Short mmCIF file of C-alpha atoms and ligand atoms in Angstrom, two decimals:
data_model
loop_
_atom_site.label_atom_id
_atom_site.label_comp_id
_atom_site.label_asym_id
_atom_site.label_seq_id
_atom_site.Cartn_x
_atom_site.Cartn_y
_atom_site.Cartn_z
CA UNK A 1 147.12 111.60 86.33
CA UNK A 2 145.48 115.33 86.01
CA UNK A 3 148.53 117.82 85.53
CA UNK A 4 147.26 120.73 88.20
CA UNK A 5 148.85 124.13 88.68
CA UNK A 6 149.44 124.64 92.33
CA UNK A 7 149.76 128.31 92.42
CA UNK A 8 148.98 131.24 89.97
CA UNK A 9 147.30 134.58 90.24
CA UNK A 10 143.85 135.60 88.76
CA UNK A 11 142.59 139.49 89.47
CA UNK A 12 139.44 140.91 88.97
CA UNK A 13 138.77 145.12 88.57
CA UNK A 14 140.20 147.27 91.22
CA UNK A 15 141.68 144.46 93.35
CA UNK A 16 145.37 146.09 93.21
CA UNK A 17 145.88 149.89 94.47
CA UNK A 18 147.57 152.18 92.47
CA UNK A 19 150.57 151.84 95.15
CA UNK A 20 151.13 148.74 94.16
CA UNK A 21 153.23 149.18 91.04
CA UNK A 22 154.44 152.47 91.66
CA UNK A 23 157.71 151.40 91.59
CA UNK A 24 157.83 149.48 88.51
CA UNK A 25 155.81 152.54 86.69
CA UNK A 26 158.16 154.81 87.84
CA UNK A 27 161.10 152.04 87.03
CA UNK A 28 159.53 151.60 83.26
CA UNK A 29 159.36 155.61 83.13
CA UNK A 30 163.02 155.89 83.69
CA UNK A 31 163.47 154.56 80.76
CA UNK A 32 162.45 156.95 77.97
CA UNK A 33 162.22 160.61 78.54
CA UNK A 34 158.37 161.13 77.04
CA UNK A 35 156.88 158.51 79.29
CA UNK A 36 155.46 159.31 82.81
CA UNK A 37 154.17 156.64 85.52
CA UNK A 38 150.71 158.30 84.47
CA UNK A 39 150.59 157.44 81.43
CA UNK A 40 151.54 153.44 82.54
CA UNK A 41 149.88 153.02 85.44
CA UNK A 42 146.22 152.07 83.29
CA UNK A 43 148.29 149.55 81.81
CA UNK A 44 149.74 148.18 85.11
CA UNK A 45 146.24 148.12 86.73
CA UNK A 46 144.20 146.89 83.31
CA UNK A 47 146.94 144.52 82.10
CA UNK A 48 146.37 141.89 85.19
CA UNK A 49 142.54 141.86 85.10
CA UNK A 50 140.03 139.01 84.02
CA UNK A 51 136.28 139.67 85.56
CA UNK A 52 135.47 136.03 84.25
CA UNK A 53 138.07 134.08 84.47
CA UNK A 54 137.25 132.52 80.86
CA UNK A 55 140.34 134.53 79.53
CA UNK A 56 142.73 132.23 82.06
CA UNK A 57 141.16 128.95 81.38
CA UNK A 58 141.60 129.30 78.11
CA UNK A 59 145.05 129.55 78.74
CA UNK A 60 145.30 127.11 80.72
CA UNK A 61 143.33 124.79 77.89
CA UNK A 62 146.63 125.67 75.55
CA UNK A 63 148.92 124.41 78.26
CA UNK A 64 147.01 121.14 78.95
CA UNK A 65 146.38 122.14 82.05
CA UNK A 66 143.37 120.44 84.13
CA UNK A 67 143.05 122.30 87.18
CA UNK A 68 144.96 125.71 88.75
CA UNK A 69 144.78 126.78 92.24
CA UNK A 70 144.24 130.31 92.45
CA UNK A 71 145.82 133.06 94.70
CA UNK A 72 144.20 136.21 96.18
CA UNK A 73 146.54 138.41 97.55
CA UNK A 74 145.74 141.19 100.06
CA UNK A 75 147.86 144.55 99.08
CA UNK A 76 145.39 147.15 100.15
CA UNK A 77 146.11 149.51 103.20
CA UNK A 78 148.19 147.57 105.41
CA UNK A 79 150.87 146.72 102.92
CA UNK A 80 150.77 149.54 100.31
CA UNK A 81 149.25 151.94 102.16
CA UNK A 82 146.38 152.32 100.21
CA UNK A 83 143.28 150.27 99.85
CA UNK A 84 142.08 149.16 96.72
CA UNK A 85 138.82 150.27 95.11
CA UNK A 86 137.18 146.99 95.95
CA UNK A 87 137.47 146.15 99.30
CA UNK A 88 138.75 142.56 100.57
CA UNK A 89 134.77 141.22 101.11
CA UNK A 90 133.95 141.89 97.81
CA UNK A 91 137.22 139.65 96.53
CA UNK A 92 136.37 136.60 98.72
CA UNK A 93 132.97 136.87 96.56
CA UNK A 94 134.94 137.31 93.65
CA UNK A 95 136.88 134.60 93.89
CA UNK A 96 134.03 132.32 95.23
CA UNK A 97 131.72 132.94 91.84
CA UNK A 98 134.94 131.94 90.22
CA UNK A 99 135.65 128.74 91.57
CA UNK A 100 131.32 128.36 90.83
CA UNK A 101 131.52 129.07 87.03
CA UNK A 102 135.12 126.92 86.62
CA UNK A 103 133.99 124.19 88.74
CA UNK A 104 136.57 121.55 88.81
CA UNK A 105 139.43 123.95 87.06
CA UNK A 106 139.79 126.88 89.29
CA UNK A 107 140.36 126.32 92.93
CA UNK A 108 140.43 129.56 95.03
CA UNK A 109 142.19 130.80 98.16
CA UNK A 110 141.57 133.90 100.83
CA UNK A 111 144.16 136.18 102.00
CA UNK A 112 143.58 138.69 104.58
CA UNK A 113 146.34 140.76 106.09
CA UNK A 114 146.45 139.90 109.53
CA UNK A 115 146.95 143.26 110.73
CA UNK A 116 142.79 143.64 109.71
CA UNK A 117 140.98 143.20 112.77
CA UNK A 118 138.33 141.27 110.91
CA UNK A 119 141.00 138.79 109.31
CA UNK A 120 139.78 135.65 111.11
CA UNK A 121 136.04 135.97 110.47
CA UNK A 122 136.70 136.68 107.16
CA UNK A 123 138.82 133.82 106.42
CA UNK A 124 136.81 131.58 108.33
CA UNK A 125 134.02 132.35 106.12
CA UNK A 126 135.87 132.55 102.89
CA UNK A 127 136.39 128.55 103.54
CA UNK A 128 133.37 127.75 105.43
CA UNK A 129 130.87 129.74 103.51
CA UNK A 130 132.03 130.47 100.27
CA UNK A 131 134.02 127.18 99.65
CA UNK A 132 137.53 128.63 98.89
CA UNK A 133 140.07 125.59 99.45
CA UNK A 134 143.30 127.03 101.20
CA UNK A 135 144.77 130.68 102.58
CA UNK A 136 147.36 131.86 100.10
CA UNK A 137 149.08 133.44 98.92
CA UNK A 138 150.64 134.89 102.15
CA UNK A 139 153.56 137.28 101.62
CA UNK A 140 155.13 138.07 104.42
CA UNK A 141 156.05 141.58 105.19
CA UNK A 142 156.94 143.11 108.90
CA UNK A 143 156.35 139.58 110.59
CA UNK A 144 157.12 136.06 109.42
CA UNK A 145 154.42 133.28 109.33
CA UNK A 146 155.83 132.29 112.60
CA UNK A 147 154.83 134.92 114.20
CA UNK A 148 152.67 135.53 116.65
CA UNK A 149 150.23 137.81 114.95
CA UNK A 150 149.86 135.16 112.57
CA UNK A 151 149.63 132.39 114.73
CA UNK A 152 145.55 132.60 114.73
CA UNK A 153 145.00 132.42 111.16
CA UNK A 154 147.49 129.39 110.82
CA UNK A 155 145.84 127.21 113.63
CA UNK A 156 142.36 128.23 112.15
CA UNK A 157 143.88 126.68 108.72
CA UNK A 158 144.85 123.74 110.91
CA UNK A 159 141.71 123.21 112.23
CA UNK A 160 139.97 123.47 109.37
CA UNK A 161 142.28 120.98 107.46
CA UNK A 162 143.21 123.40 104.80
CA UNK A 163 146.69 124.26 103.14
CA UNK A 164 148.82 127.32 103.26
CA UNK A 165 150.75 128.82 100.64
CA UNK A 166 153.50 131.10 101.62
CA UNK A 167 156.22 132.82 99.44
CA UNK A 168 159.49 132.00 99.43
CA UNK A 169 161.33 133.64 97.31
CA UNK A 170 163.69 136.27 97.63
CA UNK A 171 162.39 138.98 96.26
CA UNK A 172 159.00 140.03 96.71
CA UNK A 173 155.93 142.12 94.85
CA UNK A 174 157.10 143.75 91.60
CA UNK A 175 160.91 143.05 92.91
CA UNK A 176 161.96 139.67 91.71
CA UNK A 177 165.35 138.36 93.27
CA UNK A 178 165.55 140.94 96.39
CA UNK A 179 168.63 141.89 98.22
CA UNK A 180 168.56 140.62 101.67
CA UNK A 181 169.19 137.08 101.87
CA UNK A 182 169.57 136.52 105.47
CA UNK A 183 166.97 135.10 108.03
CA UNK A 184 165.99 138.65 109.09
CA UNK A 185 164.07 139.01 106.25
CA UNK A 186 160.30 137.67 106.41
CA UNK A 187 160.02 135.54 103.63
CA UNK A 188 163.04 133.20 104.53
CA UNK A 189 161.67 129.44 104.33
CA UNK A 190 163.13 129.07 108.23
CA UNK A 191 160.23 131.05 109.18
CA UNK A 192 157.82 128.70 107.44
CA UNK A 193 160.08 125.77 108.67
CA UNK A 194 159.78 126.67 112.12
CA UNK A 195 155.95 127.26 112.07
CA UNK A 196 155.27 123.75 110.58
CA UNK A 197 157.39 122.29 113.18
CA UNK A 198 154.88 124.22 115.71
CA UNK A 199 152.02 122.87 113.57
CA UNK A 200 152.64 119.41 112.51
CA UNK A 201 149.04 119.37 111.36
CA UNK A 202 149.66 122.57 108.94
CA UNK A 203 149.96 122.23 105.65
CA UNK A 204 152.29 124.27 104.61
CA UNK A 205 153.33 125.19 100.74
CA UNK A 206 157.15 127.10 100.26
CA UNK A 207 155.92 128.68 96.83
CA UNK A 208 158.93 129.19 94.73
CA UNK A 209 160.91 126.91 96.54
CA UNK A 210 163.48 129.68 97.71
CA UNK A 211 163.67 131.30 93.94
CA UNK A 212 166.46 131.82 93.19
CA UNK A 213 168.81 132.06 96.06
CA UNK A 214 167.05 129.75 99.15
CA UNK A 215 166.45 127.07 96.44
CA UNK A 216 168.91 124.60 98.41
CA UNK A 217 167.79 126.28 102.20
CA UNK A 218 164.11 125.90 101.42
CA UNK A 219 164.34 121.89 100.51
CA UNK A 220 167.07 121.69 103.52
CA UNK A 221 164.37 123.58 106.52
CA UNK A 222 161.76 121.50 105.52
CA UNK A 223 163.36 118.08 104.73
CA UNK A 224 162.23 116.22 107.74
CA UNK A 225 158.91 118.34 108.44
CA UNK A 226 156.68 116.07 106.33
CA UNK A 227 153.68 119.03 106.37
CA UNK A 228 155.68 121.04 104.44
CA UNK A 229 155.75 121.10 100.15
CA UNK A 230 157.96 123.31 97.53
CA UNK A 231 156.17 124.68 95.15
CA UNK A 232 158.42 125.50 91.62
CA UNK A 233 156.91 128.41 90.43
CA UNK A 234 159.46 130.92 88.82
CA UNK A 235 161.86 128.07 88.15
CA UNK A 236 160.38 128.32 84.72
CA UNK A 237 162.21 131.85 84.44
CA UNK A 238 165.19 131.66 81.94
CA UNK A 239 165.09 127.81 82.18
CA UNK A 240 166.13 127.06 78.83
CA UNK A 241 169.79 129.24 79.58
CA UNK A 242 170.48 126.61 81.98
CA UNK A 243 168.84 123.49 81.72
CA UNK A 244 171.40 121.27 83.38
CA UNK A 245 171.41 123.55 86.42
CA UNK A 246 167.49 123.49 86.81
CA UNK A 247 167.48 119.32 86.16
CA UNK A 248 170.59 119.27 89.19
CA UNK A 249 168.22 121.10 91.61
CA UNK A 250 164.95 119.47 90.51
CA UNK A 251 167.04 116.11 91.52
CA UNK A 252 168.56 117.45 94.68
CA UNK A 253 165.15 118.55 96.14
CA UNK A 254 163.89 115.07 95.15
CA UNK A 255 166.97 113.58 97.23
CA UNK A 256 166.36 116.48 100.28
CA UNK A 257 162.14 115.86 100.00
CA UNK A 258 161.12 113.49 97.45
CA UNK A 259 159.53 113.44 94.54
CA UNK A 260 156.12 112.96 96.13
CA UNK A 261 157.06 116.59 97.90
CA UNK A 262 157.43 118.61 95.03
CA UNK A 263 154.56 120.23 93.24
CA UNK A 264 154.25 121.93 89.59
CA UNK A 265 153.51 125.70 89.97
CA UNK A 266 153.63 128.25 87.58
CA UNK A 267 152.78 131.52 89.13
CA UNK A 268 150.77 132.68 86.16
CA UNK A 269 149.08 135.80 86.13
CA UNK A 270 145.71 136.51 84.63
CA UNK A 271 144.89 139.33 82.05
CA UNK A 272 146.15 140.42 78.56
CA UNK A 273 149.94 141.22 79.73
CA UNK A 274 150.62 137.59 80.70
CA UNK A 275 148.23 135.21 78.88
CA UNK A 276 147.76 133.73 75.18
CA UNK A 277 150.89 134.67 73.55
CA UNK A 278 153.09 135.98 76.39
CA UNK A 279 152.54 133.26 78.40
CA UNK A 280 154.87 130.14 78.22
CA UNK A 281 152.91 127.82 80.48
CA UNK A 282 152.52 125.17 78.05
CA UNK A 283 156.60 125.03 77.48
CA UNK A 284 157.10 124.89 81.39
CA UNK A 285 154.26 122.14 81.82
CA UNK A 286 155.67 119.95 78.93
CA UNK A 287 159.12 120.70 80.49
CA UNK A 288 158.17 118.73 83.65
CA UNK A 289 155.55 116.17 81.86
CA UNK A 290 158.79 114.88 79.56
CA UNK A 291 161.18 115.25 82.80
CA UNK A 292 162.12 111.64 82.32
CA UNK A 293 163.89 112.42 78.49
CA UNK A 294 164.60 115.89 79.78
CA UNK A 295 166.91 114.57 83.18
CA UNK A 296 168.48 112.09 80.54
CA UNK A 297 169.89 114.33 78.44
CA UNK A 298 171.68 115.63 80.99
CA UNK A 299 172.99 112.33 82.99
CA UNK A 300 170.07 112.38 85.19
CA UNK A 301 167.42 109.63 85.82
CA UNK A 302 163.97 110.36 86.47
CA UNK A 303 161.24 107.93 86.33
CA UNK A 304 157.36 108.67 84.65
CA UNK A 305 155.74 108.03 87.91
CA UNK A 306 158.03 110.97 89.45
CA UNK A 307 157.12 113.36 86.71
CA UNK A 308 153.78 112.72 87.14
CA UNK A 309 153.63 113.09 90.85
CA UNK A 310 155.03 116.38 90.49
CA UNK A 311 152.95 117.27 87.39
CA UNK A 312 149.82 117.28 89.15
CA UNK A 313 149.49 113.69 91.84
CA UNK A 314 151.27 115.60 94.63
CA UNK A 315 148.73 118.53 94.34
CA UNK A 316 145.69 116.51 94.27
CA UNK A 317 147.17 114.49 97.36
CA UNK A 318 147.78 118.02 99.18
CA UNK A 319 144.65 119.13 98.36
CA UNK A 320 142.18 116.16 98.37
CA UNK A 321 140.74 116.89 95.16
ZN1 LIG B 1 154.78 134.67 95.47
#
């Protein structure tokens, strides 16, 4: 079975705005009295980017890795407040001649922000013209997927047959855990739980499967909504630490879900900063292929076929591919 990589990030020039790591530049200049978020902020923006693509594949060569889907992620004006220097169209093409030149290995998404008026044509086309496979990654912010603002794009991605990855996890952008755990808060997987129960014929994918706090809500919401998949990107964070705690809630999602629900995800990011040496997706993809040995050592059965679903059979199921 082909291990896939059901959600990770590549960026080309200009796609993120300034705004967009403000935070963490001003967070990292905290830190030491002669730095400034000037004097970061290249580094942010340049650190991310790969105009080819050939830079990511390789990476995902190291990791054994056969095939990735890839994210685009809409944090121009309506989010950040600021649009980035090249504009959403220009992406979808982007990420279209990517998909072209990795044929078989990179499979690319849209994301509009559906407070753009053109949002629907353009995501209709994206898929319909320009081949991208699914809408993702959608981070909710203001309004959850359930809502009705929303509610076009997700029965266009019905119609069209096409899956939808959403973020769960707590925390969102450059903040990873968050601190508002309740349901008010956009990204909760009840909001994704109670679209797919509007949409039966949605396919729906929790990415991050609740990381780290909704882990156990996020299997629960969706555990008789058979549209909906978790996605374990981030679970790879600090997994070593606590191994037996990662192998409990890799088998209580199987027991909430099944096995056949649960997809391989590392939420890897394209560009210097995250790939070749930084990047630990061959230790997280080994981690799952030797699940089996790895459960055992910690009083915890699971069988090849499982791993292998998970490693990469769910995903091609999902996606038809
Ligand atoms: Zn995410």
């Amino acid at each position: 079975m082909p291990s896939i990589d059901s959600h990770a990030h590549v960026w080309g020039a200009g796609f993120v705005p300034p705004a967009f790591f403000r935070k963490a530049a001003e967070g990292w200049a905290a830190k030491a009295d002669a730095r400034t978020p000037e004097m970061i902020m290249p580094r942010l923006l340049g650190g991310i980017v790969d105009e080819s693509g050939d830079d990511f594949v390789a990476n995902m060569d190291r990791a054994g890795i056969d095939a990735t889907m890839v994210m685009m992620i809409d944090v121009g004006a309506p989010l950040f407040g600021e649009e980035p220097e090249t504009p959403v169209e220009k992406q979808i093409e982007f990420y279209a001649e990517l998909q072209r030149r990795h044929r078989g290995r990179l499979y690319a998404h849209v994301s509009i922000d559906a407070r753009r008026p053109s949002h629907l044509a353009l995501t209709r086309s994206a898929i319909l013209d320009h081949g991208l496979v699914g809408i993702g990654e959608i981070t909710p912010a203001g309004a959850s997927v359930a809502d009705e603002i929303m509610r076009p794009m997700m029965r266009l991605a019905a119609e069209l047959g096409v899956p939808v990855q959403v973020h769960t996890r707590t925390g969102v952008w450059t903040d990873f855990a968050g601190i508002d755990f309740t349901e008010a808060n956009p990204v909760h997987p009840v909001h994704v739980a109670r679209l797919a129960r509007e949409l039966p014929d949605l396919k729906l994918i929790l990415c991050h499967a609740g990381f780290p706090h909704w882990w156990q809500v996020a299997a629960e919401a969706i555990a008789d909504l058979p549209n909906c998949v978790l996605d374990i990107s981030n679970w790879n964070e600090g997994f070593h630490e606590d191994e037996a705690e990662l192998i409990a809630r890799l088998a209580t999602w199987r027991s909430l879900v099944g096995a056949e629900r649960i997809l391989f995800a590392s939420d890897q990011a394209s560009g210097a900063r995250f790939t070749g040496e930084r990047s630990t997706l061959r230790e997280w993809a080994d981690f799952i292929r030797n699940l089996p040995a790895n459960a055992a050592r910690w009083g915890t059965r699971f069988t090849n076929e499982q791993a292998a679903a998970i490693m990469g059979g769910n995903a091609a199921r999902v996606y038809n591919i």
